[in-house]
């Protein structure tokens, strides 16, 4: 008689897959958070040079950190 | 979004003092350096950690450290900007016609109240403690007629200047109305 297939065996993932999945989840979370932040800045922000500066800083920092994570992954 | 009248001009925007962002920033910086401290602790020769466990932990961490740490920093980076947005969008806008009180309570809760200068009954500035006196920030209370609540801005930067400005604009507005 065949033994039932273990669900844990069926669901075993490689560490490479897990790291890619984590990267994807965080990437999506950052995209959603950025969308919410930018929506608020564009809709409710009032004049001044502060917002464009912060936008630039936010995008540069996020891009650098995402880039480092992406290259560390590969 | 605030809709201004056609000929309405923004005279001043008052925000809380940027110092109120310091506890959040310090907390986030601490969280940012915490993984480095943990890694440093592991690299030290600590006797109470089992050598086998230490070796396997070191191996796992060195495999993941750049990837994990950059994602951790990214998360903190986004949190900082979310907190900053909350701070920045919480403001008082003084125009030549009215005062607009914007209270940003988190991302999806926002209260906007506006009132004309003629409604102002009293303005009080409260400066508590040596830090407030040196760094020139305090609480500004405005008592208005026709509003159920007083308008309060906590930790406002240069509250005395704001008070004088509002009082001047209020006087001008009342004088114009009498004429």
XYZ file of N, CA and C in Angstrom:
759
model
N 0.845 -1.200 0.000
C 0.000 0.000 0.000
C 0.889 1.263 0.000
N 0.513 2.172 -0.829
C 1.312 3.410 -0.865
C 1.035 4.279 0.348
N 2.086 4.815 0.847
C 1.914 5.743 1.982
C 1.386 7.085 1.460
N 0.581 7.784 2.251
C 0.123 9.104 1.784
C 1.298 10.071 1.624
N 1.176 10.908 0.657
C 2.271 11.857 0.391
C 2.308 12.900 1.500
N 3.424 13.066 2.088
C 3.550 14.056 3.161
C 3.378 15.468 2.607
N 2.540 16.220 3.266
C 2.296 17.605 2.818
C 3.568 18.443 2.935
N 4.396 18.079 3.908
C 5.635 18.842 4.114
C 6.627 18.593 2.984
N 6.609 17.329 2.487
C 7.488 17.040 1.347
C 6.991 17.768 0.106
N 5.654 17.754 -0.020
C 5.066 18.388 -1.201
C 5.315 19.890 -1.202
N 5.390 20.451 0.012
C 5.535 21.899 0.107
C 6.968 22.355 0.393
N 7.906 21.486 0.151
C 9.275 21.909 0.462
C 9.778 22.902 -0.586
N 10.290 24.001 -0.085
C 10.773 25.052 -0.984
C 12.279 25.204 -0.817
N 12.916 25.569 -1.889
C 14.353 25.824 -1.778
C 14.567 27.178 -1.120
N 15.758 27.360 -0.533
C 16.029 28.648 0.127
C 16.065 29.785 -0.901
N 16.446 29.422 -2.128
C 16.464 30.414 -3.205
C 15.056 30.928 -3.480
N 14.107 29.979 -3.496
C 12.715 30.362 -3.733
C 12.204 31.257 -2.607
N 12.560 30.889 -1.356
C 12.084 31.664 -0.199
C 12.627 33.096 -0.245
N 13.934 33.217 -0.543
C 14.512 34.575 -0.589
C 13.866 35.417 -1.688
N 13.599 34.772 -2.835
C 12.948 35.504 -3.933
C 11.529 35.915 -3.535
N 10.849 35.008 -2.831
C 9.477 35.316 -2.388
C 9.485 36.473 -1.392
N 10.453 36.433 -0.446
C 10.557 37.530 0.549
C 10.820 38.852 -0.180
N 11.743 38.798 -1.137
C 12.080 40.012 -1.891
C 10.841 40.563 -2.600
N 10.094 39.655 -3.216
C 8.901 40.067 -3.961
C 7.857 40.685 -3.029
N 7.649 40.032 -1.862
C 6.647 40.538 -0.898
C 7.049 41.939 -0.424
N 8.336 42.099 -0.064
C 8.785 43.412 0.427
C 8.758 44.450 -0.688
N 9.121 44.014 -1.897
C 9.081 44.916 -3.046
C 7.656 45.442 -3.255
N 6.681 44.516 -3.189
C 5.281 44.922 -3.374
C 4.820 45.832 -2.237
N 5.240 45.490 -0.997
C 4.869 46.316 0.161
C 5.418 47.737 0.011
N 6.663 47.824 -0.478
C 7.289 49.143 -0.676
C 6.549 49.923 -1.774
N 6.162 49.225 -2.823
C 5.425 49.892 -3.923
C 4.100 50.445 -3.385
N 3.381 49.626 -2.603
C 2.079 50.065 -2.069
C 2.279 51.237 -1.104
N 3.266 51.097 -0.188
C 3.532 52.172 0.783
C 3.926 53.458 0.051
N 4.760 53.323 -0.996
C 5.199 54.497 -1.755
C 4.012 55.159 -2.428
N 3.119 54.332 -2.961
C 1.935 54.864 -3.616
C 1.100 55.675 -2.618
N 0.917 55.119 -1.412
C 0.126 55.804 -0.368
C 0.816 57.116 0.031
N 2.138 57.049 0.241
C 2.889 58.246 0.648
C 2.793 59.325 -0.434
N 3.038 58.947 -1.688
C 3.018 59.925 -2.776
C 1.621 60.492 -3.006
N 0.628 59.633 -2.829
C -0.758 60.091 -2.968
C -1.032 61.209 -1.953
N -0.602 60.988 -0.709
C -0.812 62.001 0.333
C -0.011 63.266 0.046
N 1.212 63.113 -0.398
C 2.053 64.276 -0.681
C 1.457 65.116 -1.804
N 1.004 64.416 -2.865
C 0.469 65.138 -4.028
C -0.873 65.777 -3.698
N -1.679 65.052 -2.926
C -3.031 65.546 -2.674
C -3.068 66.623 -1.591
N -2.311 66.410 -0.530
C -2.430 67.307 0.618
C -1.227 68.212 0.847
N -0.129 67.969 0.159
C 1.076 68.773 0.361
C 0.853 70.224 -0.046
N 1.436 71.123 0.726
C 1.247 72.544 0.420
C 2.601 73.170 0.072
N 2.738 73.566 -1.173
C 3.885 74.349 -1.659
C 5.250 73.987 -1.096
N 6.173 74.916 -1.244
C 7.510 74.766 -0.670
C 8.403 73.798 -1.416
N 9.690 73.823 -1.007
C 10.683 72.960 -1.663
C 10.890 71.658 -0.894
N 10.273 71.601 0.293
C 10.495 70.446 1.169
C 10.014 69.132 0.529
N 8.801 69.163 -0.016
C 8.241 67.923 -0.568
C 9.045 67.374 -1.759
N 9.393 68.211 -2.759
C 10.216 67.668 -3.854
C 11.551 67.102 -3.358
N 12.147 67.763 -2.347
C 13.422 67.273 -1.803
C 13.223 65.908 -1.141
N 12.153 65.808 -0.348
C 11.890 64.545 0.335
C 11.540 63.435 -0.658
N 10.824 63.801 -1.714
C 10.480 62.823 -2.764
C 11.751 62.235 -3.367
N 12.677 63.139 -3.678
C 13.944 62.731 -4.289
C 14.736 61.828 -3.341
N 14.782 62.248 -2.086
C 15.514 61.496 -1.060
C 14.898 60.103 -0.863
N 13.577 60.082 -0.785
C 12.858 58.821 -0.575
C 13.106 57.862 -1.739
N 12.962 58.391 -2.958
C 13.133 57.532 -4.135
C 14.568 57.038 -4.253
N 15.536 57.946 -3.999
C 16.946 57.554 -4.114
C 17.282 56.469 -3.091
N 16.876 56.696 -1.833
C 17.156 55.722 -0.767
C 16.516 54.380 -1.042
N 15.244 54.407 -1.454
C 14.529 53.153 -1.728
C 15.176 52.401 -2.881
N 15.526 53.157 -3.951
C 16.121 52.513 -5.123
C 17.461 51.867 -4.764
N 18.278 52.571 -3.985
C 19.594 52.031 -3.596
C 19.411 50.751 -2.765
N 18.521 50.801 -1.778
C 18.339 49.636 -0.895
C 17.724 48.455 -1.643
N 16.753 48.754 -2.517
C 16.162 47.661 -3.318
C 17.206 47.077 -4.264
N 18.030 47.946 -4.834
C 19.095 47.495 -5.736
C 20.088 46.590 -5.019
N 20.495 47.001 -3.809
C 21.450 46.190 -3.038
C 20.841 44.817 -2.728
N 19.561 44.825 -2.308
C 18.890 43.555 -1.989
C 18.794 42.680 -3.236
N 18.481 43.287 -4.370
C 18.340 42.533 -5.619
C 19.673 41.914 -6.043
N 20.755 42.703 -5.950
C 22.061 42.173 -6.366
C 22.595 41.146 -5.372
N 22.220 41.309 -4.091
C 22.636 40.312 -3.096
C 21.906 38.994 -3.329
N 20.737 39.098 -3.912
C 19.917 37.909 -4.186
C 20.509 37.091 -5.323
N 21.098 37.785 -6.293
C 21.608 37.071 -7.483
C 23.104 36.781 -7.389
N -7.959 67.668 -0.124
C -7.222 68.818 -0.660
C -7.927 70.120 -0.257
N -7.146 71.090 0.164
C -7.743 72.351 0.595
C -8.043 73.203 -0.640
N -9.250 73.727 -0.657
C -9.592 74.603 -1.789
C -9.521 76.042 -1.315
N -8.630 76.780 -1.920
C -8.490 78.185 -1.569
C -9.376 79.016 -2.489
N -9.757 80.173 -1.957
C -10.536 81.074 -2.799
C -9.605 81.681 -3.854
N -10.195 82.300 -4.850
C -9.414 82.800 -5.996
C -8.279 83.759 -5.591
N -8.633 84.747 -4.772
C -7.622 85.763 -4.421
C -7.028 85.524 -3.024
N -7.168 84.310 -2.537
C -6.669 84.004 -1.192
C -5.167 83.697 -1.239
N -4.424 84.320 -0.320
C -2.967 84.112 -0.325
C -2.534 83.427 0.966
N -1.623 82.471 0.833
C -1.077 81.822 2.032
C -0.031 82.756 2.629
N -0.207 83.101 3.899
C 0.762 83.987 4.552
C 1.798 83.169 5.310
N 1.334 82.167 6.017
C 2.276 81.365 6.800
C 1.711 79.957 7.017
N 2.594 78.996 7.048
C 2.193 77.635 7.402
C 2.927 77.274 8.691
N 2.159 76.889 9.699
C 2.782 76.531 10.985
C 2.726 75.014 11.151
N 3.876 74.491 11.557
C 3.936 73.057 11.837
C 4.488 72.855 13.231
N 4.374 71.623 13.706
C 5.007 71.314 14.981
C 6.525 71.386 14.801
N 7.242 71.592 15.896
C 8.700 71.675 15.822
C 9.263 70.339 15.330
N 10.296 70.434 14.483
C 10.850 69.181 13.925
C 11.454 68.269 15.000
N 11.690 68.845 16.187
C 12.252 68.034 17.287
C 11.343 66.889 17.694
N 10.058 67.039 17.422
C 9.145 65.958 17.818
C 9.370 64.694 16.975
N 10.141 64.839 15.884
C 10.473 63.659 15.073
C 11.674 62.906 15.653
N 12.355 63.530 16.608
C 13.598 62.926 17.122
C 13.383 61.565 17.815
N 12.382 61.419 18.712
C 12.214 60.092 19.323
C 11.997 58.985 18.290
N 11.178 59.283 17.278
C 10.936 58.288 16.218
C 12.236 57.992 15.475
N 12.980 59.056 15.147
C 14.219 58.881 14.385
C 15.234 58.067 15.192
N 15.354 58.401 16.481
C 16.307 57.674 17.337
C 15.909 56.193 17.416
N 14.610 55.942 17.576
C 14.117 54.556 17.623
C 14.449 53.804 16.353
N 14.244 54.468 15.216
C 14.512 53.808 13.934
C 16.006 53.582 13.717
N 16.815 54.553 14.156
C 18.281 54.392 14.028
C 18.736 53.215 14.900
N 18.166 53.128 16.094
C 18.502 52.008 16.981
C 18.136 50.671 16.316
N 16.933 50.630 15.731
C 16.509 49.403 15.044
C 17.415 49.098 13.850
N 17.936 50.172 13.225
C 18.818 49.975 12.067
C 20.165 49.390 12.467
N 20.667 49.814 13.631
C 22.000 49.300 14.014
C 21.911 48.013 14.839
N 20.699 47.659 15.270
C 20.537 46.456 16.097
C 21.057 45.167 15.434
N 20.731 44.914 14.147
C 21.275 43.700 13.530
C 22.809 43.682 13.518
N 23.421 44.869 13.340
C 24.898 44.937 13.332
C 25.443 44.573 14.716
N 24.743 45.051 15.754
C 25.169 44.746 17.128
C 25.054 43.247 17.401
N 23.951 42.658 16.921
C 23.754 41.212 17.113
C 24.853 40.423 16.404
N 25.176 40.867 15.195
C 26.224 40.199 14.425
C 27.577 40.336 15.122
N 27.797 41.515 15.680
C 29.039 41.776 16.413
C 29.142 40.881 17.657
N 27.990 40.736 18.320
C 27.950 39.883 19.514
C 28.275 38.435 19.170
N 27.758 38.004 18.014
C 28.022 36.623 17.578
C 29.487 36.420 17.223
N 30.084 37.462 16.644
C 31.479 37.330 16.236
C 32.435 37.361 17.440
N 31.946 37.870 18.570
C 32.790 37.872 19.765
C 32.843 36.463 20.358
N 33.843 36.230 21.106
C 33.994 34.899 21.699
C 33.157 34.826 22.987
N 31.893 34.475 22.821
C 31.016 34.410 23.998
C 30.870 32.948 24.413
N 31.202 32.684 25.661
C 31.280 31.287 26.106
C 29.917 30.619 26.278
N 28.863 31.426 26.589
C 27.586 30.762 26.883
C 26.834 30.287 25.624
N 27.336 30.678 24.442
C 26.686 30.170 23.227
C 27.415 28.905 22.789
N 26.610 27.895 22.506
C 27.162 26.622 22.056
C 27.941 26.846 20.748
N 29.195 26.380 20.661
C 30.007 26.644 19.452
C 29.354 26.156 18.159
N 28.666 25.010 18.239
C 28.006 24.485 17.024
C 26.889 25.405 16.554
N 26.104 25.857 17.568
C 24.994 26.768 17.270
C 25.533 28.078 16.695
N 26.638 28.548 17.326
C 27.254 29.800 16.902
C 27.734 29.692 15.444
N 28.356 28.562 15.131
C 28.881 28.352 13.780
C 27.740 28.350 12.753
N 26.662 27.603 13.101
C 25.554 27.520 12.135
C 24.859 28.868 11.983
N 24.737 29.618 13.098
C 24.123 30.955 13.027
C 24.960 31.889 12.158
N 26.284 31.832 12.382
C 27.202 32.690 11.611
C 27.116 32.375 10.122
N 27.024 31.064 9.836
C 26.943 30.635 8.440
C 25.665 31.159 7.785
N 24.558 30.998 8.521
C 23.256 31.458 7.998
C 23.263 32.980 7.794
N 23.795 33.683 8.803
C 23.772 35.148 8.733
C 24.650 35.654 7.600
N 25.847 35.072 7.463
C 26.739 35.566 6.414
C 26.152 35.304 5.026
N 25.329 34.254 4.931
C 24.677 33.943 3.664
C 23.604 34.988 3.330
N 22.922 35.484 4.379
C 21.746 36.331 4.208
C 21.992 37.798 4.551
N 23.172 38.111 5.101
C 23.289 39.417 5.759
C 23.050 40.625 4.847
N 23.627 40.629 3.652
C 23.464 41.806 2.786
C 22.004 41.934 2.337
N 21.461 40.794 1.922
C 20.085 40.777 1.438
C 19.111 41.186 2.561
N 19.238 40.498 3.699
C 18.337 40.745 4.824
C 18.476 42.138 5.389
N 19.727 42.585 5.514
C 19.959 43.902 6.131
C 19.445 45.030 5.222
N 19.628 44.884 3.923
C 19.146 45.949 3.037
C 17.621 46.000 3.050
N 16.964 44.840 3.145
C 15.500 44.850 3.211
C 15.023 45.420 4.548
N 15.750 45.109 5.599
C 15.420 45.650 6.928
C 15.524 47.182 6.918
N 16.618 47.682 6.322
C 16.803 49.137 6.225
C 15.725 49.779 5.351
N 15.343 49.061 4.315
C 14.302 49.567 3.423
C 12.973 49.728 4.168
N 12.676 48.734 4.985
C 11.446 48.760 5.794
C 11.468 49.966 6.743
N 12.602 50.178 7.410
C 12.737 51.303 8.344
C 12.666 52.639 7.606
N 13.251 52.651 6.419
C 13.244 53.851 5.566
C 11.796 54.259 5.239
N 11.006 53.264 4.836
C 9.602 53.530 4.493
C 8.831 53.988 5.743
N 9.087 53.340 6.886
C 8.407 53.723 8.137
C 8.744 55.172 8.490
N 10.034 55.541 8.331
C 10.434 56.914 8.646
C 9.648 57.912 7.787
N 9.528 57.631 6.504
C 8.827 58.567 5.618
C 7.330 58.604 5.902
N 6.781 57.490 6.357
C 5.366 57.476 6.734
C 5.158 58.373 7.955
N 6.075 58.252 8.918
C 5.991 59.087 10.132
C 6.178 60.560 9.773
N 7.123 60.820 8.875
C 7.403 62.194 8.465
C 6.194 62.800 7.748
N 5.522 61.978 6.928
C 4.331 62.453 6.219
C 3.258 62.867 7.221
N 3.089 62.041 8.243
C 2.114 62.337 9.295
C 2.457 63.667 9.981
N 3.748 63.868 10.238
C 4.210 65.107 10.874
C 4.008 66.297 9.933
N 4.388 66.121 8.679
C 4.419 67.244 7.740
C 3.016 67.714 7.336
N 2.098 66.757 7.248
C 0.758 67.139 6.782
C -0.122 67.686 7.903
N 0.364 67.591 9.128
C -0.350 68.147 10.266
C 0.067 69.617 10.381
N -0.781 70.521 9.941
C -0.327 71.920 9.871
C -1.473 72.910 10.056
N -1.060 74.116 10.268
C -1.996 75.241 10.281
C -1.615 76.138 9.127
N -2.594 76.489 8.332
C -2.316 77.392 7.221
C -3.010 78.717 7.513
N -2.201 79.769 7.581
C -2.769 81.100 7.802
C -2.804 81.805 6.455
N -3.973 82.137 6.006
C -4.099 82.885 4.749
C -4.523 84.309 5.106
N -4.686 85.139 4.111
C -5.112 86.515 4.415
C -6.600 86.594 4.770
N -7.304 85.462 4.671
C -8.745 85.478 4.957
C -9.160 84.612 6.138
N -8.405 83.550 6.399
C -8.828 82.599 7.439
C -7.648 81.749 7.923
N -7.966 80.931 8.907
C -6.972 79.968 9.399
C -7.526 78.573 9.121
N -6.693 77.734 8.561
C -7.117 76.365 8.276
C -6.318 75.430 9.177
N -7.033 74.667 9.963
C -6.397 73.731 10.897
C -6.503 72.329 10.295
N -5.356 71.744 9.964
C -5.349 70.401 9.361
C -4.775 69.432 10.371
N -5.565 68.485 10.744
C -5.079 67.460 11.684
C -4.999 66.137 10.959
N -3.792 65.670 10.801
C -3.563 64.382 10.151
C -3.407 63.347 11.256
N -4.409 62.481 11.401
C -4.333 61.456 12.455
C -4.109 60.111 11.782
N -2.865 59.834 11.468
C -2.585 58.607 10.726
C -2.833 58.875 9.252
N -2.737 57.811 8.431
C -2.804 58.033 6.989
C -4.209 58.268 6.453
N -5.180 57.624 7.072
C -6.507 57.691 6.465
C -7.527 58.406 7.349
N -7.030 59.227 8.254
C -7.929 60.017 9.087
C -7.406 61.449 9.092
N -8.209 62.332 8.561
C -7.775 63.722 8.403
C -8.928 64.642 8.746
N -8.650 65.631 9.567
C -9.695 66.592 9.914
C -9.244 67.990 9.493
N -10.087 68.671 8.758
C -9.753 70.030 8.317
C -10.839 70.977 8.832
N -10.408 71.965 9.609
C -11.341 72.966 10.124
C -10.846 74.330 9.664
N -11.750 75.167 9.232
C -11.296 76.524 8.908
C -12.210 77.538 9.577
N -11.627 78.641 9.958
C -12.427 79.700 10.575
C -11.864 81.059 10.196
N -12.760 82.023 10.191
C -12.350 83.376 9.793
C -11.763 84.117 10.986
N -11.004 85.153 10.688
C -10.345 85.911 11.764
C -11.351 86.593 12.693
N -12.514 86.918 12.131
C -13.523 87.606 12.961
C -14.080 86.686 14.051
N -13.906 85.385 13.874
C -14.414 84.431 14.868
C -13.475 84.265 16.062
N -12.249 84.780 15.926
C -11.254 84.587 16.996
C -11.609 85.432 18.217
N -11.638 84.782 19.364
C -11.930 85.504 20.605
C -10.684 85.699 21.458
N -9.852 84.689 21.496
C -8.663 84.782 22.333
C -7.564 83.847 21.815
N -6.321 84.283 21.961
C -5.185 83.417 21.572
C -4.234 83.322 22.762
N -3.886 82.135 23.122
C -2.965 81.924 24.243
C -1.766 81.109 23.775
N -0.606 81.496 24.274
C 0.608 80.715 23.993
C 1.078 80.101 25.303
N 1.362 78.815 25.266
C 1.820 78.125 26.475
C 3.210 77.536 26.207
N 4.181 78.013 26.969
C 5.541 77.483 26.814
C 5.934 76.825 28.130
N 6.137 75.535 28.081
C 6.436 74.798 29.308
C 7.859 74.258 29.257
N 8.643 74.561 30.248
C 9.968 73.959 30.369
C 11.072 74.718 29.664
N 12.286 74.390 30.045
C 13.475 75.097 29.535
C 13.718 74.808 28.052
N 13.431 73.567 27.648
C 13.650 73.167 26.248
C 12.750 73.976 25.302
N 11.496 74.147 25.737
C 10.540 74.928 24.927
C 10.990 76.375 24.820
N 11.521 76.903 25.947
C 11.946 78.312 25.964
C 13.178 78.521 25.083
N 14.127 77.597 25.165
C 15.358 77.744 24.378
C 15.083 77.523 22.883
N 14.348 76.471 22.585
C 14.135 76.127 21.174
C 12.913 76.807 20.556
N 12.280 77.632 21.360
C 11.159 78.461 20.896
C 10.022 77.650 20.274
N 9.486 76.753 21.059
C 8.255 76.105 20.613
C 7.300 75.978 21.787
N 6.041 75.885 21.481
C 5.034 75.827 22.535
C 3.662 75.506 21.977
N 2.684 75.597 22.853
C 1.322 75.256 22.434
C 0.522 76.540 22.196
N -0.166 76.553 21.114
C -0.961 77.712 20.743
C -2.440 77.326 20.854
N -3.185 78.111 21.659
C -4.627 77.839 21.812
C -5.380 78.990 21.163
N -6.348 78.663 20.390
C -7.202 79.723 19.835
C -8.642 79.417 20.222
N -9.220 80.375 20.892
C -10.624 80.219 21.273
C -11.461 80.918 20.218
N -12.403 80.194 19.675
C -13.200 80.786 18.595
C -14.686 80.804 18.942
N -15.375 81.744 18.345
C -16.823 81.795 18.516
C -17.436 80.925 17.426
N -18.403 80.148 17.800
C -19.100 79.334 16.803
C -18.479 77.978 16.541
N -17.402 77.657 17.242
C -16.827 76.321 17.116
C -17.008 75.587 18.442
N -17.284 74.325 18.354
C -17.492 73.553 19.582
C -16.200 73.333 20.354
N -15.096 73.382 19.649
C -13.840 73.102 20.323
C -12.851 74.248 20.101
N -11.900 74.328 21.010
C -10.819 75.283 20.805
C -9.838 74.681 19.814
N -9.164 75.544 19.077
C -8.176 75.048 18.130
C -6.831 75.068 18.844
N -6.170 73.939 18.840
C -4.895 73.818 19.559
C -3.842 73.243 18.620
N -2.691 73.871 18.614
C -1.565 73.247 17.909
C -0.450 73.050 18.925
N -0.118 71.798 19.132
C 0.922 71.460 20.105
C 2.304 71.574 19.478
N 3.279 71.926 20.287
C 4.687 71.986 19.866
C 4.908 72.833 18.605
N 4.160 73.924 18.515
C 4.303 74.792 17.337
C 5.619 75.554 17.398
N 6.220 75.725 16.217
C 7.484 76.471 16.132
C 7.175 77.970 16.157
N 7.908 78.733 16.952
C 7.707 80.180 17.129
C 6.240 80.562 17.367
N 5.643 80.082 18.444
C 4.213 80.362 18.671
C 3.914 81.837 18.911
N 4.899 82.573 19.478
C 4.682 84.003 19.741
C 4.522 84.782 18.439
N 5.378 84.444 17.457
C 5.290 85.107 16.147
C 3.931 84.818 15.510
N 3.529 83.558 15.621
C 2.245 83.158 15.033
C 1.102 83.905 15.705
N 1.196 84.060 17.010
C 0.158 84.762 17.761
C 0.049 86.220 17.307
N 1.206 86.889 17.212
C 1.187 88.298 16.762
C 0.615 88.416 15.357
N 1.032 87.512 14.492
C 0.548 87.544 13.112
C -0.965 87.369 13.061
N -1.461 86.380 13.813
C -2.911 86.117 13.800
C -3.669 87.303 14.397
N -3.128 87.876 15.469
C -3.791 89.030 16.094
C -3.851 90.225 15.133
N -2.750 90.469 14.422
C -2.722 91.562 13.442
C -3.748 91.347 12.338
N -3.753 90.118 11.815
C -4.687 89.808 10.731
C -6.132 89.902 11.223
N -6.330 89.489 12.468
C -7.662 89.540 13.064
C -8.140 90.985 13.199
N -7.236 91.849 13.676
C -7.573 93.279 13.826
C -7.916 93.892 12.468
N -7.052 93.600 11.494
C -7.274 94.135 10.130
C -8.630 93.685 9.583
N -8.897 92.406 9.806
C -10.140 91.836 9.294
C -11.354 92.470 9.947
N -11.281 92.675 11.270
C -12.398 93.294 11.995
C -12.588 94.747 11.559
N -11.456 95.458 11.359
C -11.530 96.859 10.917
C -12.163 96.960 9.545
N -11.792 96.062 8.650
C -12.364 96.045 7.287
C -13.871 95.803 7.354
N -14.250 94.906 8.244
C -15.670 94.547 8.359
C -16.497 95.730 8.873
N -15.924 96.518 9.820
C -16.634 97.675 10.375
C -16.830 98.748 9.301
N -15.773 98.945 8.460
C -15.856 99.934 7.382
C -16.922 99.537 6.361
